């Protein structure tokens, strides 16, 4: 039966594969597998040629359904230019450590650093007005606050070697 059906299956698969977006050989393998499964369960088909054509169409429908469910990758899974889950978790932990340390700073330092790193990108004039201090004293105050922050964090945030 296999030798008798092989040319018909090759022709049917070649005719249907392009429309299904698949490979003719994949269709052929799927149909042969269906035939083997059928032979294990029951008798051979009464009209093998008719059964074969029906099986090819069933495989084509299955390919189309699978293609609709599949989604293209937005990026290469091995793309190392974007952070993975581990890097995101570590960065989040570093941010929490930094925010906690900033809250423990003395005097106006927590408010000053919060204003400097504000997402609103405030100017020195706006920061000085918000904190009620002169614009000229912001630079020295900022340096003092950053020095305190470095001492407070110590080795926790030691500079990491740059990748190059």
PDB file of C-alpha atoms in Angstrom:
ATOM      1  CA  UNK A   1       0.000   0.000   0.000  1.00  0.00           C
ATOM      2  CA  UNK A   2       2.846   2.430   0.831  1.00  0.00           C
ATOM      3  CA  UNK A   3       4.489   2.020  -2.566  1.00  0.00           C
ATOM      4  CA  UNK A   4       1.114   2.517  -4.232  1.00  0.00           C
ATOM      5  CA  UNK A   5       0.278   5.690  -2.250  1.00  0.00           C
ATOM      6  CA  UNK A   6       3.713   7.336  -2.238  1.00  0.00           C
ATOM      7  CA  UNK A   7       3.413   9.172  -5.638  1.00  0.00           C
ATOM      8  CA  UNK A   8      -0.130  10.329  -4.900  1.00  0.00           C
ATOM      9  CA  UNK A   9       0.862  11.584  -1.453  1.00  0.00           C
ATOM     10  CA  UNK A  10       3.887  13.427  -2.856  1.00  0.00           C
ATOM     11  CA  UNK A  11       1.702  15.162  -5.451  1.00  0.00           C
ATOM     12  CA  UNK A  12      -1.050  16.067  -2.971  1.00  0.00           C
ATOM     13  CA  UNK A  13       1.427  17.337  -0.376  1.00  0.00           C
ATOM     14  CA  UNK A  14       3.311  19.417  -2.959  1.00  0.00           C
ATOM     15  CA  UNK A  15       0.034  20.964  -4.154  1.00  0.00           C
ATOM     16  CA  UNK A  16      -1.187  21.850  -0.649  1.00  0.00           C
ATOM     17  CA  UNK A  17       2.034  22.766   1.174  1.00  0.00           C
ATOM     18  CA  UNK A  18       2.540  26.245  -0.283  1.00  0.00           C
ATOM     19  CA  UNK A  19      -1.019  27.345   0.525  1.00  0.00           C
ATOM     20  CA  UNK A  20      -0.653  26.016   4.074  1.00  0.00           C
ATOM     21  CA  UNK A  21       2.657  27.777   4.608  1.00  0.00           C
ATOM     22  CA  UNK A  22       4.400  24.497   5.320  1.00  0.00           C
ATOM     23  CA  UNK A  23       6.755  22.013   3.774  1.00  0.00           C
ATOM     24  CA  UNK A  24       5.545  19.172   1.557  1.00  0.00           C
ATOM     25  CA  UNK A  25       7.742  16.675   3.408  1.00  0.00           C
ATOM     26  CA  UNK A  26       6.201  17.705   6.740  1.00  0.00           C
ATOM     27  CA  UNK A  27       2.748  17.087   5.314  1.00  0.00           C
ATOM     28  CA  UNK A  28       3.815  13.704   3.979  1.00  0.00           C
ATOM     29  CA  UNK A  29       5.219  12.671   7.348  1.00  0.00           C
ATOM     30  CA  UNK A  30       2.030  13.743   9.081  1.00  0.00           C
ATOM     31  CA  UNK A  31      -0.108  11.696   6.702  1.00  0.00           C
ATOM     32  CA  UNK A  32       2.102   8.608   7.058  1.00  0.00           C
ATOM     33  CA  UNK A  33       1.821   8.961  10.824  1.00  0.00           C
ATOM     34  CA  UNK A  34      -1.986   9.194  10.568  1.00  0.00           C
ATOM     35  CA  UNK A  35      -1.998   6.041   8.423  1.00  0.00           C
ATOM     36  CA  UNK A  36       0.139   4.127  10.939  1.00  0.00           C
ATOM     37  CA  UNK A  37      -2.088   5.248  13.805  1.00  0.00           C
ATOM     38  CA  UNK A  38      -5.179   4.157  11.857  1.00  0.00           C
ATOM     39  CA  UNK A  39      -3.677   0.778  11.054  1.00  0.00           C
ATOM     40  CA  UNK A  40      -2.930   0.220  14.765  1.00  0.00           C
ATOM     41  CA  UNK A  41      -6.530   1.060  15.717  1.00  0.00           C
ATOM     42  CA  UNK A  42      -8.464  -0.546  12.865  1.00  0.00           C
ATOM     43  CA  UNK A  43      -8.368  -1.947   9.355  1.00  0.00           C
ATOM     44  CA  UNK A  44      -6.783  -0.223   6.363  1.00  0.00           C
ATOM     45  CA  UNK A  45      -8.997   2.365   4.637  1.00  0.00           C
ATOM     46  CA  UNK A  46     -11.433   0.940   2.056  1.00  0.00           C
ATOM     47  CA  UNK A  47     -10.502   3.623  -0.490  1.00  0.00           C
ATOM     48  CA  UNK A  48      -6.848   4.460   0.269  1.00  0.00           C
ATOM     49  CA  UNK A  49      -6.599   7.254  -2.343  1.00  0.00           C
ATOM     50  CA  UNK A  50      -9.694   9.027  -1.008  1.00  0.00           C
ATOM     51  CA  UNK A  51      -8.518   8.566   2.587  1.00  0.00           C
ATOM     52  CA  UNK A  52      -5.097   9.959   1.659  1.00  0.00           C
ATOM     53  CA  UNK A  53      -6.567  13.123   0.109  1.00  0.00           C
ATOM     54  CA  UNK A  54      -8.722  13.647   3.211  1.00  0.00           C
ATOM     55  CA  UNK A  55      -5.704  13.098   5.475  1.00  0.00           C
ATOM     56  CA  UNK A  56      -3.629  15.660   3.530  1.00  0.00           C
ATOM     57  CA  UNK A  57      -6.382  18.257   3.943  1.00  0.00           C
ATOM     58  CA  UNK A  58      -6.677  17.464   7.643  1.00  0.00           C
ATOM     59  CA  UNK A  59      -2.919  17.990   8.033  1.00  0.00           C
ATOM     60  CA  UNK A  60      -3.162  21.289   6.151  1.00  0.00           C
ATOM     61  CA  UNK A  61      -5.920  22.469   8.503  1.00  0.00           C
ATOM     62  CA  UNK A  62      -3.803  21.481  11.500  1.00  0.00           C
ATOM     63  CA  UNK A  63      -0.839  23.441  10.081  1.00  0.00           C
ATOM     64  CA  UNK A  64      -2.993  26.531   9.570  1.00  0.00           C
ATOM     65  CA  UNK A  65      -4.387  26.327  13.110  1.00  0.00           C
ATOM     66  CA  UNK A  66      -0.871  26.014  14.508  1.00  0.00           C
ATOM     67  CA  UNK A  67       0.310  28.991  12.438  1.00  0.00           C
ATOM     68  CA  UNK A  68      -2.505  31.159  13.839  1.00  0.00           C
ATOM     69  CA  UNK A  69      -1.558  30.229  17.407  1.00  0.00           C
ATOM     70  CA  UNK A  70       2.150  30.815  16.963  1.00  0.00           C
ATOM     71  CA  UNK A  71       3.635  34.254  17.527  1.00  0.00           C
ATOM     72  CA  UNK A  72       6.860  35.538  16.065  1.00  0.00           C
ATOM     73  CA  UNK A  73       9.563  36.377  18.567  1.00  0.00           C
ATOM     74  CA  UNK A  74      10.019  40.102  19.048  1.00  0.00           C
ATOM     75  CA  UNK A  75      13.694  39.591  19.680  1.00  0.00           C
ATOM     76  CA  UNK A  76      16.315  36.896  19.625  1.00  0.00           C
ATOM     77  CA  UNK A  77      15.994  34.870  22.868  1.00  0.00           C
ATOM     78  CA  UNK A  78      19.774  34.949  23.186  1.00  0.00           C
ATOM     79  CA  UNK A  79      19.844  38.754  22.812  1.00  0.00           C
ATOM     80  CA  UNK A  80      22.147  39.860  25.600  1.00  0.00           C
ATOM     81  CA  UNK A  81      21.699  43.570  24.959  1.00  0.00           C
ATOM     82  CA  UNK A  82      18.482  43.572  27.006  1.00  0.00           C
ATOM     83  CA  UNK A  83      18.485  42.667  30.688  1.00  0.00           C
ATOM     84  CA  UNK A  84      17.079  39.301  31.651  1.00  0.00           C
ATOM     85  CA  UNK A  85      14.967  38.544  34.735  1.00  0.00           C
ATOM     86  CA  UNK A  86      17.995  38.128  36.974  1.00  0.00           C
ATOM     87  CA  UNK A  87      19.481  41.483  35.936  1.00  0.00           C
ATOM     88  CA  UNK A  88      16.101  43.199  36.405  1.00  0.00           C
ATOM     89  CA  UNK A  89      15.754  41.745  39.912  1.00  0.00           C
ATOM     90  CA  UNK A  90      19.287  42.831  40.848  1.00  0.00           C
ATOM     91  CA  UNK A  91      18.720  46.344  39.492  1.00  0.00           C
ATOM     92  CA  UNK A  92      15.488  46.590  41.468  1.00  0.00           C
ATOM     93  CA  UNK A  93      17.287  45.498  44.648  1.00  0.00           C
ATOM     94  CA  UNK A  94      20.020  48.112  44.041  1.00  0.00           C
ATOM     95  CA  UNK A  95      17.375  50.830  43.558  1.00  0.00           C
ATOM     96  CA  UNK A  96      15.674  49.866  46.828  1.00  0.00           C
ATOM     97  CA  UNK A  97      19.028  49.914  48.642  1.00  0.00           C
ATOM     98  CA  UNK A  98      19.822  53.337  47.201  1.00  0.00           C
ATOM     99  CA  UNK A  99      16.381  54.766  48.028  1.00  0.00           C
ATOM    100  CA  UNK A 100      16.626  53.469  51.597  1.00  0.00           C
ATOM    101  CA  UNK A 101      20.076  55.025  51.979  1.00  0.00           C
ATOM    102  CA  UNK A 102      18.888  58.373  50.569  1.00  0.00           C
ATOM    103  CA  UNK A 103      16.052  58.444  53.133  1.00  0.00           C
ATOM    104  CA  UNK A 104      18.617  57.964  55.937  1.00  0.00           C
ATOM    105  CA  UNK A 105      20.754  60.962  54.854  1.00  0.00           C
ATOM    106  CA  UNK A 106      20.947  63.963  57.211  1.00  0.00           C
ATOM    107  CA  UNK A 107      19.281  67.361  56.805  1.00  0.00           C
ATOM    108  CA  UNK A 108      18.074  68.500  53.411  1.00  0.00           C
ATOM    109  CA  UNK A 109      19.957  65.759  51.547  1.00  0.00           C
ATOM    110  CA  UNK A 110      16.996  63.431  50.950  1.00  0.00           C
ATOM    111  CA  UNK A 111      14.887  66.252  49.484  1.00  0.00           C
ATOM    112  CA  UNK A 112      17.803  67.651  47.475  1.00  0.00           C
ATOM    113  CA  UNK A 113      18.706  64.295  45.896  1.00  0.00           C
ATOM    114  CA  UNK A 114      15.044  63.523  45.228  1.00  0.00           C
ATOM    115  CA  UNK A 115      14.740  66.857  43.419  1.00  0.00           C
ATOM    116  CA  UNK A 116      17.960  66.305  41.466  1.00  0.00           C
ATOM    117  CA  UNK A 117      16.814  62.879  40.261  1.00  0.00           C
ATOM    118  CA  UNK A 118      13.210  63.906  39.710  1.00  0.00           C
ATOM    119  CA  UNK A 119      11.656  62.624  36.477  1.00  0.00           C
ATOM    120  CA  UNK A 120      10.505  66.219  35.897  1.00  0.00           C
ATOM    121  CA  UNK A 121      14.152  67.219  35.177  1.00  0.00           C
ATOM    122  CA  UNK A 122      14.068  70.324  37.362  1.00  0.00           C
ATOM    123  CA  UNK A 123      16.569  73.153  36.851  1.00  0.00           C
ATOM    124  CA  UNK A 124      18.839  74.347  39.652  1.00  0.00           C
ATOM    125  CA  UNK A 125      16.685  77.467  39.943  1.00  0.00           C
ATOM    126  CA  UNK A 126      13.526  75.370  40.419  1.00  0.00           C
ATOM    127  CA  UNK A 127      15.246  73.092  42.943  1.00  0.00           C
ATOM    128  CA  UNK A 128      16.591  76.059  44.913  1.00  0.00           C
ATOM    129  CA  UNK A 129      13.125  77.645  45.023  1.00  0.00           C
ATOM    130  CA  UNK A 130      11.533  74.327  46.082  1.00  0.00           C
ATOM    131  CA  UNK A 131      14.060  73.795  48.892  1.00  0.00           C
ATOM    132  CA  UNK A 132      14.199  77.461  49.976  1.00  0.00           C
ATOM    133  CA  UNK A 133      17.945  77.853  49.469  1.00  0.00           C
ATOM    134  CA  UNK A 134      20.189  79.886  47.188  1.00  0.00           C
ATOM    135  CA  UNK A 135      21.006  78.529  43.780  1.00  0.00           C
ATOM    136  CA  UNK A 136      24.744  79.000  44.426  1.00  0.00           C
ATOM    137  CA  UNK A 137      24.711  76.698  47.435  1.00  0.00           C
ATOM    138  CA  UNK A 138      23.142  73.780  45.525  1.00  0.00           C
ATOM    139  CA  UNK A 139      26.454  72.545  44.045  1.00  0.00           C
ATOM    140  CA  UNK A 140      28.374  72.385  47.336  1.00  0.00           C
ATOM    141  CA  UNK A 141      25.329  70.938  49.141  1.00  0.00           C
ATOM    142  CA  UNK A 142      24.939  68.326  46.406  1.00  0.00           C
ATOM    143  CA  UNK A 143      28.627  67.330  46.752  1.00  0.00           C
ATOM    144  CA  UNK A 144      28.294  67.040  50.535  1.00  0.00           C
ATOM    145  CA  UNK A 145      25.133  64.903  50.204  1.00  0.00           C
ATOM    146  CA  UNK A 146      26.696  62.590  47.617  1.00  0.00           C
ATOM    147  CA  UNK A 147      29.772  62.159  49.853  1.00  0.00           C
ATOM    148  CA  UNK A 148      27.491  61.189  52.752  1.00  0.00           C
ATOM    149  CA  UNK A 149      25.651  58.775  50.491  1.00  0.00           C
ATOM    150  CA  UNK A 150      28.913  57.135  49.383  1.00  0.00           C
ATOM    151  CA  UNK A 151      30.033  56.678  52.986  1.00  0.00           C
ATOM    152  CA  UNK A 152      26.621  55.333  53.982  1.00  0.00           C
ATOM    153  CA  UNK A 153      26.520  52.788  51.185  1.00  0.00           C
ATOM    154  CA  UNK A 154      30.194  51.863  51.366  1.00  0.00           C
ATOM    155  CA  UNK A 155      31.032  48.578  49.688  1.00  0.00           C
ATOM    156  CA  UNK A 156      27.370  47.812  48.877  1.00  0.00           C
ATOM    157  CA  UNK A 157      27.588  49.872  45.703  1.00  0.00           C
ATOM    158  CA  UNK A 158      31.267  49.736  44.939  1.00  0.00           C
ATOM    159  CA  UNK A 159      31.934  50.550  41.300  1.00  0.00           C
ATOM    160  CA  UNK A 160      31.580  47.497  39.085  1.00  0.00           C
ATOM    161  CA  UNK A 161      34.059  46.787  36.299  1.00  0.00           C
ATOM    162  CA  UNK A 162      32.855  48.106  32.953  1.00  0.00           C
ATOM    163  CA  UNK A 163      32.172  45.736  30.106  1.00  0.00           C
ATOM    164  CA  UNK A 164      34.062  46.715  27.104  1.00  0.00           C
TER     165      UNK A 164
END
